[in-house]
Structure formats: structure tokens, C-alpha cells
Amino acid sequence: MPAEPARDEPGRDVPPSVLRTIADNLHVLEDRSGRSERVVAELLIETGRRPDEICALRYHCLRQDAQGKYVLVYDNSKANRPERRLPIADATAQLVRGQQEHVRATYPSTSLEQVALFPRDYRNRDGKRPLTAVNFGDAHRKFIDLIADQLCDADGSPYPAREVVPYSYRHSYAQRHADAGTAPDVLRDLMDHRSINTTMGYYRVSEKRTRGAIDMVATHQFDGQARPVLGAVGGLLSHEHARLRVGQVAVPFGTCTEPSNVKAGGHACPFKYTCVGCGHFRSDASYLPELKAYLQQLLADRERLLAADELQDWARRKVIPADEEITQLRGLIRRIEADLQDLTDADRATIEDAVAVVRAARATVSLGMPQVRPAATRKRDTDAVDD
Ligand code: SF4
């Protein structure tokens, strides 16, 4: 017997730009094939269930839990697990409600226990026979072919229509959750996977994309004097990539490559964190908001300290931000902004997407060296836990 196809493989999701185009054109599917096909497509996108699971939904598939929130009750046909419950948004529940009304109006004499939520159109006078995944797949293929020339990747390049199949929406649903930081055990439950290894694959895709985004933004990195630092990250070997990534640590508006500070996880700057004037400092477009906020803070501090009568001149000179720092910071911000302006529209859009990914990941990704704490500290912590 040939092995079952591993359809839950990650990495086969549809890019968000393509998904948006499909969502905007669902009326084409409805005009061509019918209302049920449109609602099936919407539910596939919203719930990430398999096509046969959505097509086979019964009329009473919508329930409310103890808190009054909606759940979709479906049968996991692949793993033979009936009556699975998936939490869904109110808007998704309204889609199901609308379809229920449509079915009730179309088959008024069939009992609601027997009528399908998506009855097929032919040889189905009482509405008990559901649309099949094959029927829906045919309608979906023709719909996607009709809008094929509108499907574009994030960088504007055409996206192959043949890669958009009903199952793609399940991959996209899982990838959206993994990218948004949903915990693996929660995503495993949402996807109803038998093995956590299948679920973890989506996180590996997230990590790979984040790494790609970090590398892309790093090609537009500058030092404190606004000089480009790294022109060709793409040409580095994999171990050089790893060295680059562990050989830096995050500072508030960029990264630091000073070895002793990196080793100490960013807690041992030998130069009192005067980063803008330090040769070990790097920054890029993903830090623009922080750089601008720091500039505003320096300007405000300077005004406040100049107006402080209670300070003697020597004390004021000691604490007031240096003009050189402000000028250099302004230059760095202008250089990063000019670098973005010099790009083509497509390249700028790519960098902006990469910046969004890097900023989203920054809250959880540490670029520093993992630290081993002194034995005494570890022992104290262990004792506290044992207590
Ligand atoms: S001042 Fe230099 S060494 Fe210190 S944290 Fe900033 S970049 Fe690193």
C-alpha cells in the first residue's frame, strides 16, 4: 500500500496578498457556482478545516459553549474523530447562521436533523446529500483560474494559480497562528493534529521567514556614523550567518557587536552605553521608531537642562546631551530614510514587510549569547523551587 499523502506539511500556505485577492473576489465564485460554494470557501479560510470536513457539515453544526462563545462541531474524517469542537469568531458564526437560513428556506419540508448545511445541486430533492470535496474542488479550480491574472506575491510577482487549492487554506490558517505566536500545544489542538511534530513544522517555517527577514534588513545596516556596514549578507556561508547572529546583542535602538558585552548578554558595556558614538554599534530601518524617539528624548532633555537654574555650569555640562550626539543621530536617521527612498517601490515594499516581521519577532527573539549563570545563583534558584 502506498503511504498516505502527508497533506498537513507546512510551507504550502498561500501568501497573505494572494489570500486577500481571493477574499475580494469570492463574489465571482458565488456568481459562477452558487452561494454554498462561496460560504464553503469562506469557512475554509476562516477555520482551516479540511475541505471534506466543511462540505460534510450538518445543519446543527453551530453550538455555544458555557461562556456563550461559538464553536463549530465537525467530524475529523482523516483521524476518524467525530464531533470535534473548534472555537470560532462571531463573524464566522454569522456566516454559518446565514447558510442555515438559506438551507431552511430552500428545503422547508426536510427535517433539520437530516438536511446538509451545504446540499449539492443535483439529484438532491430533499437536501440531505452534501456537496462533496471533489465537487467543490472543481468549482474552486475554475474560480481560481478566472482570477489567476490578479494573484500576486508580496513583491508584485505573479503567483502560480495551480498552487492555490482548497487545502491551501488549512496551511494558511496554521501558518497565521504560528506567525502570530500561538502556543504549539494550542495550535496542535486547533489543527487536531495527531502528532506535535506536524504542528512544530509551522514554527520552523516562521523561524525561517524571520531569519530571512532579519538578513534582508541587515543588508541595509549602518554604524553610528551612518556608514553602511554590511553589503552582502546573502553571500555568507551558513556558519558565517550563525557567527553573525550570535556575535551581536540587542541595545535599545540597534545592535552591539562588542565581544565582552555580547558575552554578558548586553549587561557589560565598557563605554557607558554611548552607542551612537561607538564603533561597535549598528542600526537599521527596523529601529527607526526607536531612533526617532531617542532623538526626541535627547532634544527634550537638552531644553529641560538648559532651563534648570538650580544646576551649576559644570554639572550642566556633565549631564546635558552632547551636540555631537544629536547631530550624529540626526544624520543616522536621515541616512536610513534616504536609503529606503533610493529603493524601487517593490524593494521598498519588501524591506517594509521584512521590517514588520523583524519588529514582531523582536519581542521574543534574543540575539545574544545564551548565558550560564554562576553555580551559587543556580543553587539558590533550585532551593527556592524545591521549597
Ligand atoms: S556603547 Fe558600544 S559597546 Fe557599549 S553597548 Fe553601545 S555599542 Fe555596545
mmCIF file of C-alpha atoms and ligand atoms in Angstrom:
data_model
loop_
_atom_site.group_PDB
_atom_site.id
_atom_site.type_symbol
_atom_site.label_atom_id
_atom_site.label_comp_id
_atom_site.label_asym_id
_atom_site.label_seq_id
_atom_site.Cartn_x
_atom_site.Cartn_y
_atom_site.Cartn_z
ATOM 1 C CA MET A 1 0.000 0.000 0.000
ATOM 2 C CA PRO A 2 1.462 3.451 -0.819
ATOM 3 C CA ALA A 3 1.909 5.734 2.193
ATOM 4 C CA GLU A 4 -0.872 8.242 2.804
ATOM 5 C CA PRO A 5 -0.004 11.644 1.333
ATOM 6 C CA ALA A 6 1.275 13.959 4.092
ATOM 7 C CA ARG A 7 -1.026 16.847 3.293
ATOM 8 C CA ASP A 8 -0.504 18.622 6.589
ATOM 9 C CA GLU A 9 3.054 19.500 5.611
ATOM 10 C CA PRO A 10 3.858 23.094 6.480
ATOM 11 C CA GLY A 11 5.298 25.541 3.955
ATOM 12 C CA ARG A 12 2.403 25.217 1.497
ATOM 13 C CA ASP A 13 0.392 28.174 2.703
ATOM 14 C CA VAL A 14 -0.879 30.886 0.386
ATOM 15 C CA PRO A 15 0.812 34.313 0.770
ATOM 16 C CA PRO A 16 -1.397 36.898 2.529
ATOM 17 C CA SER A 17 -1.543 39.060 -0.628
ATOM 18 C CA VAL A 18 -2.999 36.137 -2.618
ATOM 19 C CA LEU A 19 -5.429 35.322 0.180
ATOM 20 C CA ARG A 20 -6.654 38.938 0.159
ATOM 21 C CA THR A 21 -7.229 38.819 -3.613
ATOM 22 C CA ILE A 22 -9.200 35.587 -3.256
ATOM 23 C CA ALA A 23 -11.303 37.043 -0.432
ATOM 24 C CA ASP A 24 -12.023 40.165 -2.519
ATOM 25 C CA ASN A 25 -13.192 38.048 -5.472
ATOM 26 C CA LEU A 26 -15.385 35.482 -3.741
ATOM 27 C CA HIS A 27 -18.406 37.048 -5.467
ATOM 28 C CA VAL A 28 -17.007 35.563 -8.722
ATOM 29 C CA LEU A 29 -17.208 32.092 -7.157
ATOM 30 C CA GLU A 30 -20.764 32.778 -5.971
ATOM 31 C CA ASP A 31 -21.915 34.080 -9.375
ATOM 32 C CA ARG A 32 -20.416 31.112 -11.150
ATOM 33 C CA SER A 33 -21.140 28.215 -8.806
ATOM 34 C CA GLY A 34 -23.606 29.291 -6.141
ATOM 35 C CA ARG A 35 -23.964 30.630 -2.635
ATOM 36 C CA SER A 36 -22.940 27.400 -0.889
ATOM 37 C CA GLU A 37 -19.580 27.270 -2.696
ATOM 38 C CA ARG A 38 -18.829 30.813 -1.582
ATOM 39 C CA VAL A 39 -19.644 30.078 2.054
ATOM 40 C CA VAL A 40 -17.588 26.860 1.942
ATOM 41 C CA ALA A 41 -14.587 28.872 0.678
ATOM 42 C CA GLU A 42 -15.084 31.495 3.406
ATOM 43 C CA LEU A 43 -15.273 28.828 6.099
ATOM 44 C CA LEU A 44 -12.160 27.087 4.757
ATOM 45 C CA ILE A 45 -10.248 30.366 5.012
ATOM 46 C CA GLU A 46 -11.636 31.255 8.446
ATOM 47 C CA THR A 47 -11.481 27.855 10.155
ATOM 48 C CA GLY A 48 -8.610 25.957 8.495
ATOM 49 C CA ARG A 49 -10.640 22.709 8.367
ATOM 50 C CA ARG A 50 -10.121 20.168 5.593
ATOM 51 C CA PRO A 51 -12.385 20.641 2.536
ATOM 52 C CA ASP A 52 -14.302 17.397 3.145
ATOM 53 C CA GLU A 53 -14.911 18.371 6.777
ATOM 54 C CA ILE A 54 -16.540 21.660 5.785
ATOM 55 C CA CYS A 55 -18.536 20.185 2.880
ATOM 56 C CA ALA A 56 -19.942 17.482 5.192
ATOM 57 C CA LEU A 57 -21.139 19.884 7.928
ATOM 58 C CA ARG A 58 -24.685 19.216 9.129
ATOM 59 C CA TYR A 59 -27.330 21.842 9.829
ATOM 60 C CA HIS A 60 -26.786 21.746 13.605
ATOM 61 C CA CYS A 61 -23.012 22.295 13.493
ATOM 62 C CA LEU A 62 -23.023 25.508 15.492
ATOM 63 C CA ARG A 63 -23.035 25.402 19.308
ATOM 64 C CA GLN A 64 -22.338 27.840 22.098
ATOM 65 C CA ASP A 65 -20.047 26.989 24.981
ATOM 66 C CA ALA A 66 -20.610 27.847 28.648
ATOM 67 C CA GLN A 67 -19.374 31.432 28.091
ATOM 68 C CA GLY A 68 -21.745 31.944 25.152
ATOM 69 C CA LYS A 69 -18.901 31.745 22.602
ATOM 70 C CA TYR A 70 -19.458 29.861 19.360
ATOM 71 C CA VAL A 71 -17.855 26.542 18.470
ATOM 72 C CA LEU A 72 -18.055 24.685 15.172
ATOM 73 C CA VAL A 73 -18.801 20.966 15.550
ATOM 74 C CA TYR A 74 -17.286 18.887 12.756
ATOM 75 C CA ASP A 75 -16.022 15.361 12.135
ATOM 76 C CA ASN A 76 -12.272 14.932 11.685
ATOM 77 C CA SER A 77 -12.564 12.466 8.844
ATOM 78 C CA LYS A 78 -8.827 11.872 8.433
ATOM 79 C CA ALA A 79 -8.226 10.781 12.033
ATOM 80 C CA ASN A 80 -11.738 9.322 12.458
ATOM 81 C CA ARG A 81 -12.566 11.631 15.349
ATOM 82 C CA PRO A 82 -16.222 12.634 15.292
ATOM 83 C CA GLU A 83 -17.779 15.709 16.941
ATOM 84 C CA ARG A 84 -14.628 17.834 17.221
ATOM 85 C CA ARG A 85 -15.173 21.354 18.525
ATOM 86 C CA LEU A 86 -13.379 24.354 17.078
ATOM 87 C CA PRO A 87 -13.706 27.823 18.670
ATOM 88 C CA ILE A 88 -14.735 30.331 16.009
ATOM 89 C CA ALA A 89 -15.247 34.084 15.847
ATOM 90 C CA ASP A 90 -18.732 35.614 15.989
ATOM 91 C CA ALA A 91 -18.392 36.778 12.370
ATOM 92 C CA THR A 92 -17.697 33.188 11.285
ATOM 93 C CA ALA A 93 -20.707 32.001 13.279
ATOM 94 C CA GLN A 94 -22.839 34.565 11.410
ATOM 95 C CA LEU A 95 -21.710 33.004 8.119
ATOM 96 C CA VAL A 96 -22.992 29.626 9.329
ATOM 97 C CA ARG A 97 -26.237 31.224 10.572
ATOM 98 C CA GLY A 98 -26.822 32.805 7.156
ATOM 99 C CA GLN A 99 -26.271 29.458 5.444
ATOM 100 C CA GLN A 100 -28.655 27.751 7.886
ATOM 101 C CA GLU A 101 -31.400 30.234 6.962
ATOM 102 C CA HIS A 102 -30.720 29.696 3.271
ATOM 103 C CA VAL A 103 -30.953 25.908 3.623
ATOM 104 C CA ARG A 104 -34.134 26.100 5.727
ATOM 105 C CA ALA A 105 -35.778 28.296 3.099
ATOM 106 C CA THR A 106 -34.651 26.038 0.232
ATOM 107 C CA TYR A 107 -35.720 22.698 1.828
ATOM 108 C CA PRO A 108 -38.623 23.630 4.122
ATOM 109 C CA SER A 109 -40.053 20.106 4.338
ATOM 110 C CA THR A 110 -36.825 18.272 5.275
ATOM 111 C CA SER A 111 -36.107 17.773 8.959
ATOM 112 C CA LEU A 112 -33.243 19.910 10.253
ATOM 113 C CA GLU A 113 -31.581 16.812 11.718
ATOM 114 C CA GLN A 114 -31.205 15.381 8.216
ATOM 115 C CA VAL A 115 -30.566 18.335 5.948
ATOM 116 C CA ALA A 116 -26.962 19.096 4.948
ATOM 117 C CA LEU A 117 -25.558 22.565 5.592
ATOM 118 C CA PHE A 118 -24.186 22.593 2.042
ATOM 119 C CA PRO A 119 -26.571 20.439 -0.042
ATOM 120 C CA ARG A 120 -25.379 19.586 -3.516
ATOM 121 C CA ASP A 121 -27.348 20.898 -6.502
ATOM 122 C CA TYR A 122 -28.220 17.758 -8.418
ATOM 123 C CA ARG A 123 -30.188 14.587 -7.573
ATOM 124 C CA ASN A 124 -30.859 16.002 -4.150
ATOM 125 C CA ARG A 125 -34.535 16.898 -3.897
ATOM 126 C CA ASP A 126 -34.655 16.763 -0.094
ATOM 127 C CA GLY A 127 -31.270 18.445 0.524
ATOM 128 C CA LYS A 128 -29.868 15.538 2.522
ATOM 129 C CA ARG A 129 -26.868 14.840 0.299
ATOM 130 C CA PRO A 130 -23.958 17.216 0.924
ATOM 131 C CA LEU A 131 -21.651 18.808 -1.592
ATOM 132 C CA THR A 132 -18.509 16.676 -1.940
ATOM 133 C CA ALA A 133 -14.937 17.944 -1.671
ATOM 134 C CA VAL A 134 -14.432 16.888 -5.295
ATOM 135 C CA ASN A 135 -17.434 18.976 -6.463
ATOM 136 C CA PHE A 136 -16.150 21.949 -4.509
ATOM 137 C CA GLY A 137 -12.600 21.392 -5.767
ATOM 138 C CA ASP A 138 -13.812 21.610 -9.389
ATOM 139 C CA ALA A 139 -15.739 24.832 -8.735
ATOM 140 C CA HIS A 140 -12.780 26.276 -6.828
ATOM 141 C CA ARG A 141 -10.319 25.407 -9.628
ATOM 142 C CA LYS A 142 -12.444 27.214 -12.221
ATOM 143 C CA PHE A 143 -12.819 30.207 -9.894
ATOM 144 C CA ILE A 144 -9.065 30.468 -9.257
ATOM 145 C CA ASP A 145 -8.318 30.153 -12.984
ATOM 146 C CA LEU A 146 -10.721 33.049 -13.633
ATOM 147 C CA ILE A 147 -8.847 35.367 -11.267
ATOM 148 C CA ALA A 148 -5.367 33.913 -11.985
ATOM 149 C CA ASP A 149 -4.018 37.131 -13.523
ATOM 150 C CA GLN A 150 -4.754 39.031 -10.272
ATOM 151 C CA LEU A 151 -2.815 36.666 -7.976
ATOM 152 C CA CYS A 152 0.466 38.330 -6.965
ATOM 153 C CA ASP A 153 3.109 37.696 -4.339
ATOM 154 C CA ALA A 154 4.055 40.428 -1.815
ATOM 155 C CA ASP A 155 6.717 41.751 -4.214
ATOM 156 C CA GLY A 156 4.206 42.021 -7.081
ATOM 157 C CA SER A 157 5.418 38.941 -8.995
ATOM 158 C CA PRO A 158 2.693 36.656 -10.417
ATOM 159 C CA TYR A 159 1.684 33.785 -8.132
ATOM 160 C CA PRO A 160 1.050 30.419 -9.826
ATOM 161 C CA ALA A 161 -2.706 29.741 -9.766
ATOM 162 C CA ARG A 162 -2.201 25.959 -9.802
ATOM 163 C CA GLU A 163 -0.720 26.181 -6.278
ATOM 164 C CA VAL A 164 -3.968 27.539 -4.823
ATOM 165 C CA VAL A 165 -6.077 24.506 -3.913
ATOM 166 C CA PRO A 166 -8.773 24.209 -1.225
ATOM 167 C CA TYR A 167 -6.284 22.517 1.103
ATOM 168 C CA SER A 168 -4.000 25.590 0.941
ATOM 169 C CA TYR A 169 -6.379 27.453 3.254
ATOM 170 C CA ARG A 170 -5.670 24.944 6.010
ATOM 171 C CA HIS A 171 -1.925 25.572 5.706
ATOM 172 C CA SER A 172 -2.519 29.325 5.687
ATOM 173 C CA TYR A 173 -4.670 29.117 8.828
ATOM 174 C CA ALA A 174 -1.967 27.157 10.691
ATOM 175 C CA GLN A 175 0.820 29.423 9.460
ATOM 176 C CA ARG A 176 -1.105 32.556 10.505
ATOM 177 C CA HIS A 177 -1.377 31.184 14.032
ATOM 178 C CA ALA A 178 2.285 30.093 14.171
ATOM 179 C CA ASP A 179 3.425 33.505 12.892
ATOM 180 C CA ALA A 180 1.218 35.260 15.449
ATOM 181 C CA GLY A 181 2.850 33.300 18.308
ATOM 182 C CA THR A 182 0.010 30.909 19.196
ATOM 183 C CA ALA A 183 1.498 28.287 21.553
ATOM 184 C CA PRO A 184 2.345 24.953 19.857
ATOM 185 C CA ASP A 185 0.050 22.876 22.103
ATOM 186 C CA VAL A 186 -2.856 25.270 21.382
ATOM 187 C CA LEU A 187 -2.204 25.158 17.631
ATOM 188 C CA ARG A 188 -1.992 21.378 17.765
ATOM 189 C CA ASP A 189 -5.477 21.318 19.326
ATOM 190 C CA LEU A 190 -6.799 23.834 16.801
ATOM 191 C CA MET A 191 -5.457 21.780 13.897
ATOM 192 C CA ASP A 192 -6.450 18.494 15.573
ATOM 193 C CA HIS A 193 -3.075 17.028 14.622
ATOM 194 C CA ARG A 194 -2.188 13.576 15.866
ATOM 195 C CA SER A 195 1.497 14.425 16.192
ATOM 196 C CA ILE A 196 3.006 17.599 17.668
ATOM 197 C CA ASN A 197 5.831 17.184 15.111
ATOM 198 C CA THR A 198 3.421 18.109 12.329
ATOM 199 C CA THR A 199 2.397 21.236 14.238
ATOM 200 C CA MET A 200 6.006 22.184 15.011
ATOM 201 C CA GLY A 201 6.763 22.305 11.281
ATOM 202 C CA TYR A 202 4.759 25.527 11.024
ATOM 203 C CA TYR A 203 7.021 27.140 13.655
ATOM 204 C CA ARG A 204 10.106 26.113 11.689
ATOM 205 C CA VAL A 205 8.642 27.921 8.672
ATOM 206 C CA SER A 206 8.010 31.010 10.892
ATOM 207 C CA GLU A 207 11.587 30.894 12.152
ATOM 208 C CA LYS A 208 12.978 30.535 8.634
ATOM 209 C CA ARG A 209 10.943 33.524 7.448
ATOM 210 C CA THR A 210 12.022 35.603 10.439
ATOM 211 C CA ARG A 211 15.650 34.706 9.771
ATOM 212 C CA GLY A 212 15.223 35.680 6.116
ATOM 213 C CA ALA A 213 13.664 38.992 7.150
ATOM 214 C CA ILE A 214 16.486 39.718 9.623
ATOM 215 C CA ASP A 215 19.078 39.019 6.923
ATOM 216 C CA MET A 216 17.244 41.205 4.429
ATOM 217 C CA VAL A 217 17.038 44.149 6.837
ATOM 218 C CA ALA A 218 20.691 43.591 7.816
ATOM 219 C CA THR A 219 21.816 44.329 4.252
ATOM 220 C CA HIS A 220 20.698 47.906 4.960
ATOM 221 C CA GLN A 221 22.580 48.288 8.235
ATOM 222 C CA PHE A 222 24.595 51.379 9.232
ATOM 223 C CA ASP A 223 27.031 52.230 12.001
ATOM 224 C CA GLY A 224 26.743 55.224 14.330
ATOM 225 C CA GLN A 225 28.371 57.474 11.722
ATOM 226 C CA ALA A 226 25.776 56.438 9.120
ATOM 227 C CA ARG A 227 28.217 54.319 7.094
ATOM 228 C CA PRO A 228 26.881 51.101 5.528
ATOM 229 C CA VAL A 229 28.267 48.104 7.374
ATOM 230 C CA LEU A 230 27.123 45.005 5.606
ATOM 231 C CA GLY A 231 26.596 44.896 1.874
ATOM 232 C CA ALA A 232 26.395 41.205 1.202
ATOM 233 C CA VAL A 233 24.849 39.082 3.905
ATOM 234 C CA GLY A 234 23.441 36.865 1.154
ATOM 235 C CA GLY A 235 26.954 35.774 0.194
ATOM 236 C CA LEU A 236 27.859 34.469 3.638
ATOM 237 C CA LEU A 237 28.201 30.773 4.335
ATOM 238 C CA SER A 238 25.806 29.246 6.832
ATOM 239 C CA HIS A 239 28.344 29.127 9.683
ATOM 240 C CA GLU A 240 29.195 32.778 8.971
ATOM 241 C CA HIS A 241 25.485 33.565 9.252
ATOM 242 C CA ALA A 242 25.371 31.846 12.625
ATOM 243 C CA ARG A 243 28.507 33.660 13.769
ATOM 244 C CA LEU A 244 26.991 36.961 12.682
ATOM 245 C CA ARG A 245 23.768 36.278 14.558
ATOM 246 C CA VAL A 246 25.303 35.154 17.848
ATOM 247 C CA GLY A 247 28.040 37.798 17.687
ATOM 248 C CA GLN A 248 25.691 40.654 18.458
ATOM 249 C CA VAL A 249 23.340 41.675 21.196
ATOM 250 C CA ALA A 250 20.337 43.982 21.190
ATOM 251 C CA VAL A 251 20.687 47.513 22.534
ATOM 252 C CA PRO A 252 17.690 49.877 22.691
ATOM 253 C CA PHE A 253 17.916 51.200 19.124
ATOM 254 C CA GLY A 254 20.201 48.780 17.320
ATOM 255 C CA THR A 255 22.707 46.036 17.965
ATOM 256 C CA CYS A 256 26.074 45.910 19.697
ATOM 257 C CA THR A 257 28.982 43.762 18.484
ATOM 258 C CA GLU A 258 31.414 44.479 21.318
ATOM 259 C CA PRO A 259 32.587 40.937 22.334
ATOM 260 C CA SER A 260 32.600 41.310 26.139
ATOM 261 C CA ASN A 261 29.173 42.987 26.110
ATOM 262 C CA VAL A 262 27.794 40.307 23.759
ATOM 263 C CA LYS A 263 29.130 37.581 26.039
ATOM 264 C CA ALA A 264 27.463 39.236 29.035
ATOM 265 C CA GLY A 265 24.133 39.379 27.185
ATOM 266 C CA GLY A 266 24.270 43.170 26.830
ATOM 267 C CA HIS A 267 24.864 43.892 30.528
ATOM 268 C CA ALA A 268 28.565 44.819 30.405
ATOM 269 C CA CYS A 269 29.049 47.781 28.105
ATOM 270 C CA PRO A 270 32.574 49.135 28.671
ATOM 271 C CA PHE A 271 31.592 52.590 27.302
ATOM 272 C CA LYS A 272 28.556 53.506 29.417
ATOM 273 C CA TYR A 273 26.108 52.773 26.565
ATOM 274 C CA THR A 274 27.145 55.746 24.455
ATOM 275 C CA CYS A 275 26.100 53.665 21.470
ATOM 276 C CA VAL A 276 25.732 56.333 18.766
ATOM 277 C CA GLY A 277 29.372 57.304 19.216
ATOM 278 C CA CYS A 278 30.676 53.731 19.466
ATOM 279 C CA GLY A 279 32.288 51.736 16.677
ATOM 280 C CA HIS A 280 30.524 48.549 17.812
ATOM 281 C CA PHE A 281 27.051 49.967 17.223
ATOM 282 C CA ARG A 282 24.836 49.011 14.239
ATOM 283 C CA SER A 283 21.317 50.066 13.371
ATOM 284 C CA ASP A 284 18.856 49.611 10.511
ATOM 285 C CA ALA A 285 15.390 50.517 9.261
ATOM 286 C CA SER A 286 13.688 48.253 11.794
ATOM 287 C CA TYR A 287 14.910 50.588 14.584
ATOM 288 C CA LEU A 288 13.727 53.847 13.003
ATOM 289 C CA PRO A 289 10.883 54.408 15.514
ATOM 290 C CA GLU A 290 13.282 53.881 18.456
ATOM 291 C CA LEU A 291 15.971 56.119 16.899
ATOM 292 C CA LYS A 292 13.449 58.925 16.378
ATOM 293 C CA ALA A 293 12.075 58.537 19.899
ATOM 294 C CA TYR A 294 15.622 58.702 21.296
ATOM 295 C CA LEU A 295 16.337 61.867 19.298
ATOM 296 C CA GLN A 296 13.170 63.488 20.673
ATOM 297 C CA GLN A 297 14.179 62.484 24.180
ATOM 298 C CA LEU A 298 17.678 63.993 23.763
ATOM 299 C CA LEU A 299 16.217 67.272 22.453
ATOM 300 C CA ALA A 300 13.702 67.475 25.301
ATOM 301 C CA ASP A 301 16.404 66.686 27.891
ATOM 302 C CA ARG A 302 18.657 69.399 26.478
ATOM 303 C CA GLU A 303 15.902 72.037 26.720
ATOM 304 C CA ARG A 304 14.996 70.985 30.258
ATOM 305 C CA LEU A 305 18.620 71.016 31.473
ATOM 306 C CA LEU A 306 19.388 74.379 29.829
ATOM 307 C CA ALA A 307 16.438 75.872 31.716
ATOM 308 C CA ALA A 308 17.340 74.318 35.073
ATOM 309 C CA ASP A 309 18.577 77.302 37.185
ATOM 310 C CA GLU A 310 19.492 75.103 40.110
ATOM 311 C CA LEU A 311 22.358 73.418 38.185
ATOM 312 C CA GLN A 312 25.866 74.853 38.280
ATOM 313 C CA ASP A 313 27.615 75.141 34.912
ATOM 314 C CA TRP A 314 29.987 72.193 35.433
ATOM 315 C CA ALA A 315 27.073 69.944 36.476
ATOM 316 C CA ARG A 316 25.005 71.066 33.482
ATOM 317 C CA ARG A 317 27.917 70.349 31.123
ATOM 318 C CA LYS A 318 28.227 66.869 32.643
ATOM 319 C CA VAL A 319 24.591 65.792 32.153
ATOM 320 C CA ILE A 320 23.455 67.702 29.069
ATOM 321 C CA PRO A 321 23.303 65.607 25.838
ATOM 322 C CA ALA A 322 26.231 66.468 23.574
ATOM 323 C CA ASP A 323 25.500 68.396 20.372
ATOM 324 C CA GLU A 324 27.706 65.888 18.539
ATOM 325 C CA GLU A 325 25.474 63.021 19.643
ATOM 326 C CA ILE A 326 22.324 64.839 18.482
ATOM 327 C CA THR A 327 23.889 65.750 15.129
ATOM 328 C CA GLN A 328 25.181 62.235 14.575
ATOM 329 C CA LEU A 329 21.831 60.699 15.492
ATOM 330 C CA ARG A 330 20.030 63.036 13.079
ATOM 331 C CA GLY A 331 22.480 62.028 10.346
ATOM 332 C CA LEU A 332 21.910 58.334 11.007
ATOM 333 C CA ILE A 333 18.117 58.722 10.825
ATOM 334 C CA ARG A 334 18.381 60.704 7.575
ATOM 335 C CA ARG A 335 20.764 58.138 6.072
ATOM 336 C CA ILE A 336 18.428 55.216 6.860
ATOM 337 C CA GLU A 337 15.424 57.106 5.468
ATOM 338 C CA ALA A 338 17.352 58.111 2.328
ATOM 339 C CA ASP A 339 18.438 54.504 1.843
ATOM 340 C CA LEU A 340 14.776 53.430 1.865
ATOM 341 C CA GLN A 341 13.815 56.218 -0.552
ATOM 342 C CA ASP A 342 16.535 55.115 -3.001
ATOM 343 C CA LEU A 343 14.979 51.668 -3.351
ATOM 344 C CA THR A 344 12.487 50.796 -6.068
ATOM 345 C CA ASP A 345 8.847 50.607 -4.945
ATOM 346 C CA ALA A 346 8.940 46.789 -4.999
ATOM 347 C CA ASP A 347 12.218 46.615 -2.996
ATOM 348 C CA ARG A 348 10.919 49.168 -0.502
ATOM 349 C CA ALA A 349 7.733 47.140 -0.028
ATOM 350 C CA THR A 350 9.846 44.004 0.525
ATOM 351 C CA ILE A 351 12.024 45.736 3.120
ATOM 352 C CA GLU A 352 8.963 47.193 4.853
ATOM 353 C CA ASP A 353 7.414 43.710 5.056
ATOM 354 C CA ALA A 354 10.707 42.357 6.430
ATOM 355 C CA VAL A 355 10.846 45.194 8.987
ATOM 356 C CA ALA A 356 7.313 44.304 10.146
ATOM 357 C CA VAL A 357 8.339 40.647 10.594
ATOM 358 C CA VAL A 358 11.527 41.589 12.472
ATOM 359 C CA ARG A 359 9.713 44.012 14.783
ATOM 360 C CA ALA A 360 7.017 41.433 15.525
ATOM 361 C CA ALA A 361 9.653 38.818 16.329
ATOM 362 C CA ARG A 362 11.873 41.141 18.334
ATOM 363 C CA ALA A 363 9.793 40.783 21.459
ATOM 364 C CA THR A 364 10.610 37.079 21.627
ATOM 365 C CA VAL A 365 13.899 36.645 19.732
ATOM 366 C CA SER A 366 17.123 37.319 21.609
ATOM 367 C CA LEU A 367 20.228 37.747 19.523
ATOM 368 C CA GLY A 368 22.575 37.423 22.488
ATOM 369 C CA MET A 369 24.752 34.516 23.563
ATOM 370 C CA PRO A 370 22.954 32.106 25.922
ATOM 371 C CA GLN A 371 24.287 32.659 29.422
ATOM 372 C CA VAL A 372 25.328 30.181 32.081
ATOM 373 C CA ARG A 373 24.792 31.717 35.495
ATOM 374 C CA PRO A 374 27.224 31.189 38.377
ATOM 375 C CA ALA A 375 26.690 27.955 40.310
ATOM 376 C CA ALA A 376 25.734 29.786 43.535
ATOM 377 C CA THR A 377 22.822 31.578 41.836
ATOM 378 C CA ARG A 378 21.618 28.368 40.209
ATOM 379 C CA LYS A 379 21.638 26.563 43.548
ATOM 380 C CA ARG A 380 19.647 29.350 45.239
ATOM 381 C CA ASP A 381 17.004 29.152 42.474
ATOM 382 C CA THR A 382 16.778 25.360 42.732
ATOM 383 C CA ASP A 383 16.328 25.568 46.506
ATOM 384 C CA ALA A 384 13.555 28.113 46.042
ATOM 385 C CA VAL A 385 11.752 25.818 43.566
ATOM 386 C CA ASP A 386 12.156 22.780 45.823
ATOM 387 C CA ASP A 387 10.597 24.729 48.673
HETATM 388 S S1 SF4 B 1 28.395 51.781 23.663
HETATM 389 FE FE1 SF4 B 1 29.313 50.375 22.193
HETATM 390 S S2 SF4 B 1 29.945 48.652 23.441
HETATM 391 FE FE2 SF4 B 1 28.516 49.815 24.658
HETATM 392 S S3 SF4 B 1 26.508 48.858 24.278
HETATM 393 FE FE3 SF4 B 1 26.701 50.566 22.862
HETATM 394 S S4 SF4 B 1 27.551 49.620 21.024
HETATM 395 FE FE4 SF4 B 1 27.900 48.190 22.656
#
